[in-house]
Amino acid sequence: IIDGGNSDYRGDQARADKVSARGSRLLDIGTSGGVWGLENGFSMMVGGDPQSYQTVVPALETLAAPRGGHQFFGAVGSGHYVKMVHNAIEYGMMQSLAEGYRMLKEGPYKEIDLAAAGDIWQQSSVVTSWLNDLTRQALHENPTMEGISGVVAESGEARWTLETADELGIPMPAIQAAFDVRLASQQ
């Protein structure tokens, strides 16, 4: 059985035990790519039994085509754990992009074309990214972001990362700040 969602890794062992009691195995596969994955390929982070992973590699290869990929990370829960941290990083990156574009918009140069800035940032700059590309595309389609509410839902992954980091004594100030802004947007 494959759990390909953004499940909390802390519950994976109990789920794997239930599946095992019924004679099967569980693979936790954190999956990234969203709706674009169908065209671009998915990025899949796998945890669980190594033999089960090898059994599903052909299916994962199909889902990864043409530009995605998959990687086995080890014990049950490790795939969802790697995906959880991935999403927490994403929170921080999105917040940085939002703040940067805001600086351009509200800074001393009022006529800066935000979409054009995003275009040049996508041309071999160190902030070239899929997230910036999505932002740039959105600005081309809706330069004033008319009709965008500014509310961003919190789906759990950054919260779980911060809880785990707190348990381990690992400071995460950037991800915490991005998480706090996301929560505040819901007010």
GROMACS .gro file of C-alpha atoms in nm:
model
  187
    1ILE     CA    1   0.000   0.000   0.000
    2ILE     CA    2   0.131   0.343  -0.092
    3ASP     CA    3   0.047   0.654   0.111
    4GLY     CA    4   0.140   0.923  -0.140
    5GLY     CA    5  -0.006   1.215   0.055
    6ASN     CA    6   0.137   1.471   0.292
    7SER     CA    7   0.082   1.253   0.597
    8ASP     CA    8   0.245   1.319   0.933
    9TYR     CA    9   0.548   1.088   0.945
   10ARG     CA   10   0.493   1.039   1.318
   11GLY     CA   11   0.191   0.819   1.244
   12ASP     CA   12   0.350   0.613   0.967
   13GLN     CA   13   0.484   0.333   1.187
   14ALA     CA   14   0.140   0.269   1.338
   15ARG     CA   15  -0.013   0.268   0.988
   16ALA     CA   16   0.261   0.033   0.866
   17ASP     CA   17   0.196  -0.201   1.159
   18LYS     CA   18  -0.177  -0.217   1.074
   19VAL     CA   19  -0.098  -0.289   0.710
   20SER     CA   20   0.161  -0.551   0.807
   21ALA     CA   21  -0.089  -0.725   1.036
   22ARG     CA   22  -0.304  -0.778   0.727
   23GLY     CA   23  -0.018  -0.926   0.526
   24SER     CA   24   0.092  -0.625   0.322
   25ARG     CA   25   0.352  -0.352   0.344
   26LEU     CA   26   0.324   0.027   0.351
   27LEU     CA   27   0.540   0.267   0.155
   28ASP     CA   28   0.520   0.631   0.261
   29ILE     CA   29   0.585   0.835  -0.051
   30GLY     CA   30   0.588   1.211  -0.007
   31THR     CA   31   0.500   1.347  -0.348
   32SER     CA   32   0.574   1.691  -0.489
   33GLY     CA   33   0.474   1.836  -0.821
   34GLY     CA   34   0.113   1.932  -0.773
   35VAL     CA   35  -0.109   1.957  -1.078
   36TRP     CA   36   0.200   2.019  -1.292
   37GLY     CA   37   0.340   1.676  -1.205
   38LEU     CA   38   0.118   1.509  -1.461
   39GLU     CA   39   0.300   1.699  -1.738
   40ASN     CA   40   0.643   1.749  -1.580
   41GLY     CA   41   0.678   1.439  -1.364
   42PHE     CA   42   0.653   1.403  -0.989
   43SER     CA   43   0.926   1.419  -0.726
   44MET     CA   44   0.876   1.129  -0.484
   45MET     CA   45   1.045   1.073  -0.148
   46VAL     CA   46   1.008   0.712  -0.035
   47GLY     CA   47   1.024   0.540   0.302
   48GLY     CA   48   0.944   0.183   0.399
   49ASP     CA   49   1.055  -0.165   0.304
   50PRO     CA   50   1.341  -0.168   0.046
   51GLN     CA   51   1.200  -0.474  -0.137
   52SER     CA   52   0.859  -0.310  -0.167
   53TYR     CA   53   1.028   0.000  -0.303
   54GLN     CA   54   1.208  -0.208  -0.568
   55THR     CA   55   0.874  -0.365  -0.663
   56VAL     CA   56   0.715  -0.026  -0.737
   57VAL     CA   57   1.017   0.137  -0.906
   58PRO     CA   58   0.868   0.082  -1.257
   59ALA     CA   59   0.550   0.267  -1.153
   60LEU     CA   60   0.756   0.544  -0.990
   61GLU     CA   61   0.963   0.579  -1.308
   62THR     CA   62   0.642   0.630  -1.505
   63LEU     CA   63   0.515   0.889  -1.257
   64ALA     CA   64   0.851   1.068  -1.257
   65ALA     CA   65   0.870   1.109  -1.637
   66PRO     CA   66   0.980   1.330  -1.799
   67ARG     CA   67   1.172   1.543  -1.544
   68GLY     CA   68   1.077   1.419  -1.199
   69GLY     CA   69   1.241   1.156  -0.987
   70HIS     CA   70   1.224   0.931  -0.684
   71GLN     CA   71   1.459   0.844  -0.402
   72PHE     CA   72   1.444   0.582  -0.128
   73PHE     CA   73   1.532   0.723   0.216
   74GLY     CA   74   1.500   0.424   0.447
   75ALA     CA   75   1.271   0.318   0.729
   76VAL     CA   76   0.896   0.370   0.742
   77GLY     CA   77   0.822   0.740   0.785
   78SER     CA   78   1.140   0.868   0.621
   79GLY     CA   79   0.969   0.950   0.290
   80HIS     CA   80   0.701   1.159   0.458
   81TYR     CA   81   0.968   1.314   0.682
   82VAL     CA   82   1.176   1.430   0.383
   83LYS     CA   83   0.860   1.567   0.216
   84MET     CA   84   0.756   1.744   0.537
   85VAL     CA   85   1.089   1.925   0.556
   86HIS     CA   86   1.062   2.002   0.181
   87ASN     CA   87   0.728   2.176   0.242
   88ALA     CA   88   0.863   2.370   0.540
   89ILE     CA   89   1.148   2.498   0.319
   90GLU     CA   90   0.887   2.590   0.059
   91TYR     CA   91   0.705   2.806   0.318
   92GLY     CA   92   1.025   3.003   0.377
   93MET     CA   93   1.101   3.040   0.008
   94MET     CA   94   0.749   3.159  -0.072
   95GLN     CA   95   0.763   3.411   0.211
   96SER     CA   96   1.098   3.545   0.085
   97LEU     CA   97   0.960   3.584  -0.266
   98ALA     CA   98   0.649   3.760  -0.136
   99GLU     CA   99   0.859   4.001   0.071
  100GLY     CA  100   1.097   4.069  -0.218
  101TYR     CA  101   0.819   4.144  -0.465
  102ARG     CA  102   0.657   4.365  -0.202
  103MET     CA  103   0.982   4.561  -0.166
  104LEU     CA  104   0.985   4.615  -0.540
  105LYS     CA  105   0.621   4.727  -0.542
  106GLU     CA  106   0.634   4.954  -0.237
  107GLY     CA  107   0.997   5.068  -0.258
  108PRO     CA  108   1.133   5.402  -0.382
  109TYR     CA  109   1.094   5.315  -0.754
  110LYS     CA  110   0.719   5.304  -0.812
  111GLU     CA  111   0.725   5.207  -1.180
  112ILE     CA  112   0.911   4.877  -1.151
  113ASP     CA  113   0.743   4.607  -1.359
  114LEU     CA  114   0.721   4.316  -1.115
  115ALA     CA  115   0.671   4.056  -1.387
  116ALA     CA  116   0.980   4.187  -1.571
  117ALA     CA  117   1.182   4.160  -1.250
  118GLY     CA  118   1.063   3.801  -1.216
  119ASP     CA  119   1.155   3.736  -1.579
  120ILE     CA  120   1.514   3.850  -1.530
  121TRP     CA  121   1.542   3.662  -1.202
  122GLN     CA  122   1.457   3.344  -1.398
  123GLN     CA  123   1.756   3.397  -1.629
  124SER     CA  124   2.048   3.230  -1.449
  125SER     CA  125   2.019   3.427  -1.124
  126VAL     CA  126   2.065   3.260  -0.788
  127VAL     CA  127   1.692   3.298  -0.713
  128THR     CA  128   1.586   3.114  -1.029
  129SER     CA  129   1.323   2.867  -0.913
  130TRP     CA  130   0.993   2.707  -0.996
  131LEU     CA  131   0.831   2.917  -0.722
  132ASN     CA  132   0.962   3.237  -0.876
  133ASP     CA  133   0.851   3.116  -1.219
  134LEU     CA  134   0.497   3.060  -1.089
  135THR     CA  135   0.502   3.406  -0.927
  136ARG     CA  136   0.631   3.566  -1.247
  137GLN     CA  137   0.360   3.394  -1.452
  138ALA     CA  138   0.090   3.508  -1.208
  139LEU     CA  139   0.216   3.868  -1.231
  140HIS     CA  140   0.204   3.856  -1.611
  141GLU     CA  141  -0.157   3.734  -1.593
  142ASN     CA  142  -0.269   3.966  -1.312
  143PRO     CA  143  -0.015   4.248  -1.252
  144THR     CA  144  -0.207   4.401  -0.959
  145MET     CA  145  -0.307   4.064  -0.811
  146GLU     CA  146  -0.667   4.183  -0.823
  147GLY     CA  147  -0.901   3.939  -0.653
  148ILE     CA  148  -0.627   3.762  -0.456
  149SER     CA  149  -0.732   3.746  -0.093
  150GLY     CA  150  -0.390   3.717   0.071
  151VAL     CA  151  -0.507   3.426   0.287
  152VAL     CA  152  -0.279   3.124   0.275
  153ALA     CA  153  -0.396   2.797   0.429
  154GLU     CA  154  -0.173   2.606   0.670
  155SER     CA  155  -0.166   2.241   0.570
  156GLY     CA  156   0.039   2.092   0.854
  157GLU     CA  157   0.385   2.019   0.715
  158ALA     CA  158   0.562   2.330   0.847
  159ARG     CA  159   0.386   2.290   1.183
  160TRP     CA  160   0.506   1.928   1.208
  161THR     CA  161   0.858   2.032   1.108
  162LEU     CA  162   0.863   2.302   1.376
  163GLU     CA  163   0.728   2.061   1.638
  164THR     CA  164   0.996   1.806   1.549
  165ALA     CA  165   1.268   2.073   1.545
  166ASP     CA  166   1.154   2.192   1.888
  167GLU     CA  167   1.172   1.835   2.023
  168LEU     CA  168   1.527   1.805   1.882
  169GLY     CA  169   1.637   2.151   1.997
  170ILE     CA  170   1.700   2.270   1.639
  171PRO     CA  171   1.624   2.641   1.586
  172MET     CA  172   1.435   2.722   1.266
  173PRO     CA  173   1.384   3.100   1.272
  174ALA     CA  174   1.314   3.149   0.898
  175ILE     CA  175   1.061   2.867   0.876
  176GLN     CA  176   0.902   2.979   1.205
  177ALA     CA  177   0.867   3.335   1.074
  178ALA     CA  178   0.715   3.215   0.746
  179PHE     CA  179   0.476   2.990   0.937
  180ASP     CA  180   0.372   3.277   1.165
  181VAL     CA  181   0.298   3.500   0.863
  182ARG     CA  182   0.092   3.222   0.708
  183LEU     CA  183  -0.111   3.183   1.027
  184ALA     CA  184  -0.157   3.561   1.053
  185SER     CA  185  -0.289   3.571   0.694
  186GLN     CA  186  -0.580   3.357   0.806
  187GLN     CA  187  -0.693   3.627   1.050
   0.00000   0.00000   0.00000
